[in-house]
XYZ file of C-alpha atoms in Angstrom:
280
model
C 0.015 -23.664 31.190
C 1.523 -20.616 29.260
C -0.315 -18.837 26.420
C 2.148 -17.097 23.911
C 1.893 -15.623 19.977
C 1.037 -18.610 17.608
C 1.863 -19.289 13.964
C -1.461 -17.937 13.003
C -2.296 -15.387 15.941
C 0.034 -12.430 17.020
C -0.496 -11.491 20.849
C 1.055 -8.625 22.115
C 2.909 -8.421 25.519
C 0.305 -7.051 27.691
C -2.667 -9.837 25.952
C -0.352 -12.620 26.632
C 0.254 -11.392 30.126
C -3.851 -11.002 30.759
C -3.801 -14.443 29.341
C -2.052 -15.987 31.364
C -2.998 -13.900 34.768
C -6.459 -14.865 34.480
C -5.482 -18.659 34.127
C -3.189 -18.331 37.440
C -6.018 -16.180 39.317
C -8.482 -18.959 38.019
C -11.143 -15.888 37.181
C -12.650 -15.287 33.714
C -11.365 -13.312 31.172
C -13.066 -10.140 30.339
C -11.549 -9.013 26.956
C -13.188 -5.468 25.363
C -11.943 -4.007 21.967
C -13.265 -2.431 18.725
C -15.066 -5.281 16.793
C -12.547 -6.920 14.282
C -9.390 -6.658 16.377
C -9.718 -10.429 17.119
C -11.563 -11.246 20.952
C -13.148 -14.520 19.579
C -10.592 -15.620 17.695
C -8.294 -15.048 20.677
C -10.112 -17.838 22.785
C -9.992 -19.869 19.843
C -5.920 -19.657 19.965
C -6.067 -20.043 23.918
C -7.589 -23.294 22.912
C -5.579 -24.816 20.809
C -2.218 -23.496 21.591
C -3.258 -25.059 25.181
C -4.475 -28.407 23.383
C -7.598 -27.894 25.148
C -11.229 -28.548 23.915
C -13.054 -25.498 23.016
C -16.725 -24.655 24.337
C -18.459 -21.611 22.405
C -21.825 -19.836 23.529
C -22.899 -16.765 21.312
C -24.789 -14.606 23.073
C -27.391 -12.798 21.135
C -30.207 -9.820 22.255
C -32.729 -12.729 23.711
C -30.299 -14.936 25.081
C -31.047 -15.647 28.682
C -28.266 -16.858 31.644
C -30.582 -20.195 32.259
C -30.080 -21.439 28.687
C -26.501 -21.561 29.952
C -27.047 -23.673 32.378
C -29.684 -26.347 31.217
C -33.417 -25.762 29.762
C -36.546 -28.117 30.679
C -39.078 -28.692 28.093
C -41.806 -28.853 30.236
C -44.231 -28.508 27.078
C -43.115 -32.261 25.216
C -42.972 -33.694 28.463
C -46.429 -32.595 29.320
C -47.071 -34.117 25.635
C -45.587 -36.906 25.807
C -47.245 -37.723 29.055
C -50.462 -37.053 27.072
C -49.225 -39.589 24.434
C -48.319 -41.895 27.298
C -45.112 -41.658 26.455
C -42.890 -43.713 29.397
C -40.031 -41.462 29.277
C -42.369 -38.845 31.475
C -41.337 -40.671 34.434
C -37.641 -39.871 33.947
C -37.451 -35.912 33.868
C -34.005 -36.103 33.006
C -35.129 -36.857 29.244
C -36.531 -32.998 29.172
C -33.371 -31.426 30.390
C -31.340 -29.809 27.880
C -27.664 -29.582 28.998
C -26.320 -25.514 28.129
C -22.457 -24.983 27.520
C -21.436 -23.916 31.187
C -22.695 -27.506 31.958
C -20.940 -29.200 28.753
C -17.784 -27.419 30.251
C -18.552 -28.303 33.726
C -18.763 -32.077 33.022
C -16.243 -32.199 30.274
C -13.597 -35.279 31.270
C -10.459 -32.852 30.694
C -9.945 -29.149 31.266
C -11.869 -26.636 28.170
C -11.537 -23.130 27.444
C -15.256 -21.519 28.079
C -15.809 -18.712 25.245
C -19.070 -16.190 26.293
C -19.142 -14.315 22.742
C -20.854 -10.636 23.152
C -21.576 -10.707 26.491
C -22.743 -7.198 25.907
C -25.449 -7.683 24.077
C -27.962 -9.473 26.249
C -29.855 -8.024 28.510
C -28.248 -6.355 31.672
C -28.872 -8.591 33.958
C -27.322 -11.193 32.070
C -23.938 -11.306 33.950
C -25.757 -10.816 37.430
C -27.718 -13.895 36.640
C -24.219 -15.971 36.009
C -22.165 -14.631 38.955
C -22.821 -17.420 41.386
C -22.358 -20.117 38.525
C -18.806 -18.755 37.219
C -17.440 -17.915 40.943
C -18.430 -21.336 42.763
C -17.990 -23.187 39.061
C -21.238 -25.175 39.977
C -25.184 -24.905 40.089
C -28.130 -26.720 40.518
C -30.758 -28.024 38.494
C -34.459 -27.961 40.465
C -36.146 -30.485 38.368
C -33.381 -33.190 39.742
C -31.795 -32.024 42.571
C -29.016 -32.638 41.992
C -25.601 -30.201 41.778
C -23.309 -29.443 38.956
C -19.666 -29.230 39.947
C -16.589 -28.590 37.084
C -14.848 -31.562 37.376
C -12.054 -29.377 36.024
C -12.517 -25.749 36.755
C -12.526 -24.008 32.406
C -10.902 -21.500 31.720
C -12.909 -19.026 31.004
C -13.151 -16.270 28.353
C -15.682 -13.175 27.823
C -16.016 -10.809 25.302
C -17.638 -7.222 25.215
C -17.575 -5.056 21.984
C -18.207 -2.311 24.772
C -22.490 -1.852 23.581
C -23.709 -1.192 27.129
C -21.776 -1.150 30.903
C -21.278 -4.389 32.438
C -22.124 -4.598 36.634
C -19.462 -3.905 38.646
C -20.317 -7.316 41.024
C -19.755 -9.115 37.330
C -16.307 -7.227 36.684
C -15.448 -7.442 39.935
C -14.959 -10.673 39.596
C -12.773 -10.974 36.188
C -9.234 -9.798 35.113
C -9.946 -7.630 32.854
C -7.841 -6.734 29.585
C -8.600 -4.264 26.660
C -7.135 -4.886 23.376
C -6.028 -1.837 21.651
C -6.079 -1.493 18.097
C -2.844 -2.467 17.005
C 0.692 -0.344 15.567
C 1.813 -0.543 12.332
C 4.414 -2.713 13.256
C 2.369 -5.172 15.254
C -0.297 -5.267 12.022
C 2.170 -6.153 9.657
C 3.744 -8.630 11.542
C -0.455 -9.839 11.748
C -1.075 -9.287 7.791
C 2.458 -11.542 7.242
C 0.785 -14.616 9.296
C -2.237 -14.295 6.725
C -0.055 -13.197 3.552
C 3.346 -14.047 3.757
C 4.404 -13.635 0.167
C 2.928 -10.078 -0.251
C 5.692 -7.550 -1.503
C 7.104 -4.828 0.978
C 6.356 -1.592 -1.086
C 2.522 -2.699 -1.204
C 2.273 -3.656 2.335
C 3.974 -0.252 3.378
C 1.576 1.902 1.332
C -1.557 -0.295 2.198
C -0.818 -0.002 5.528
C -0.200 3.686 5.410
C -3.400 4.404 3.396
C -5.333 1.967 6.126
C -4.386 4.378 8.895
C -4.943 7.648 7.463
C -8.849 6.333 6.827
C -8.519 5.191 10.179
C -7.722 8.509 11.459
C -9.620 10.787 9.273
C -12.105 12.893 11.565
C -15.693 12.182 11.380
C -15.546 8.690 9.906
C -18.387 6.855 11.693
C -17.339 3.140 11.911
C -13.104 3.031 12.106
C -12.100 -0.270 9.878
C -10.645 -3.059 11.862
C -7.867 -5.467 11.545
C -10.077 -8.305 9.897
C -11.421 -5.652 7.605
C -7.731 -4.522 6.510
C -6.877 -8.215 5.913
C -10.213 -8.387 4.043
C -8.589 -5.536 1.813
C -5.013 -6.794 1.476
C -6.658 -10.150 0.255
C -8.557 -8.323 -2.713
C -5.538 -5.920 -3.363
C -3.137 -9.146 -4.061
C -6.615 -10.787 -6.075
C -6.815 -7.983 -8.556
C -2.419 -7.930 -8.874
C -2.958 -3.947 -7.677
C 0.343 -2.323 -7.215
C 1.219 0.435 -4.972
C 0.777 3.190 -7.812
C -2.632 2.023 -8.268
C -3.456 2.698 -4.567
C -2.370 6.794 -5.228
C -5.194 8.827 -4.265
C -5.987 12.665 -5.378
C -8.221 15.259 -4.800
C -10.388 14.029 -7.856
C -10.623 10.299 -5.917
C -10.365 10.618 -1.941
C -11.820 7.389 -1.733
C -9.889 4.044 -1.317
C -9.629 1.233 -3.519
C -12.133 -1.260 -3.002
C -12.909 0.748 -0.446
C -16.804 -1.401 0.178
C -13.902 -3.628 2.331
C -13.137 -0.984 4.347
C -15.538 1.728 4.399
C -19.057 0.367 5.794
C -21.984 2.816 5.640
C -22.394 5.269 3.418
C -22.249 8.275 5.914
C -18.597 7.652 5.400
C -18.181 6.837 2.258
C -20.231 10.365 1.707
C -17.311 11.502 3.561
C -14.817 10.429 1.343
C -16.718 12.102 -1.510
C -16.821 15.311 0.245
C -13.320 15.475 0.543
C -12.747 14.619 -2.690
C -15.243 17.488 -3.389
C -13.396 20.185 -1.645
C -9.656 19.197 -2.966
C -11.257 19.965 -6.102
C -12.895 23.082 -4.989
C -9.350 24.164 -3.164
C -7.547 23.478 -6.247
C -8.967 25.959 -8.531
């Protein structure tokens, strides 16, 4: 199994070698990166340029390792049991299988996404580190043992929010994707918008990094929000005279696609304020 570029996702070298290193050292994937510059979507690719299935769990703020795993409802069992209910004497009708255990079981190999990993709380990883090493736990309320029939491959994200133990990292290959060149983006924007016309691309693009670089911007855009921007450029037929900028108008076009707080968009109109000021 090789991951490479696909017709919709452009990998750079050094992702497709991570790729590809994790799968040989069978550990999981610990991808970091600005938000936008495509982690999830990268398992997503892993997945189907692979032909594998593909197993998602989001992680939110309360999400806890266990709900991984399984969850027993002890609460409609105990009401059902009130109800005298006959499925109380099976407990196996109050266990609620989690997605490690969906990929554990799964007949054929999957690709294991853990979306965010970051922001639960930080024990989170701790709590999985037996599970993802071994690729098996055990359920109490059974007895019985989980094994992967076919060990996933296995895929987390951090948008870099709060450290990550160093038991948990020491046990991934670990990979940060950088935000990409210009050369690497446009071959990215001409996967989403092949038709769009050199001279507009060129000047978008240059426009796009010079926001991206201006000091004291709070929140740099990201890739999906540039493709977010080419999409409404082509949409209103814009050409790349209408993208000129001037001291009267520092900010963008449709810049609410790129620029998203308004500490920086006051930034933008501060500039604009003081190449007006400087040219008097």
């Amino acid at each position: 199994m090789s991951f490479s570029s696909t017709t919709t996702y452009i990998a750079p070298p050094d992702l497709t070698v991570a790729v590809n290193a994790a799968v040989t050292l069978e550990r999981p994937l610990l991808v970091k990166g600005e938000p936008g510059t495509g982690k999830t979507e990268l398992a997503r690719q892993v997945a189907t340029h692979l032909g594998l299935e593909f197993v998602e769990w989001n992680i939110k703020s309360t999400t806890r390792a266990q709900q991984g795993l399984y969850e027993y409802d002890a609460v409609s069992r105990l009401r059902d049991s009130q109800l005298g209910d006959p499925r109380v004497e099976d407990v196996k009708h109050y266990i609620k299988r989690g997605k490690l255990w969906q990929a554990f079981t799964s007949d054929a190999r999957v690709v294991l996404l853990i979306d965010e990993v970051d922001k639960a709380d930080i024990e989170f990883p701790n709590d999985l580190l037996q599970e993802l090493d071994r690729m098996e736990f055990h359920v109490y309320e059974t007895g019985e043992t989980i094994r992967a029939k076919h060990r996933p491959i296995v895929i987390i994200t951090s948008n870099n929010e709060k450290e990550l133990p160093d038991a948990f990292l020491r046990r991934c290959f670990f990979h940060y994707i950088r935000f990409p060149d210009a050369q690497t983006l446009k071959q990215i924007v001409s996967v989403h918008f092949p038709d769009i016309k050199e001279r507009l691309l060129t000047t978008a693009l240059t426009q796009f990094y010079e926001i991206r670089d201006t000091p004291g911007l709070k929140k740099k855009p990201s890739t999906s929000e540039v493709l977010d921007w080419l999409k409404l450029l082509l949409a209103e037929d814009l050409t790349p005279e209408d993208l000129a900028r001037d001291g009267a108008n520092a900010l963008p076009k449709l810049h609410g696609a790129l620029l998203k707080n308004e500490q920086d968009v006051a930034l933008f109109e501060r500039l604009a304020f003081m190449a007006r000021r400087d040219g008097r």
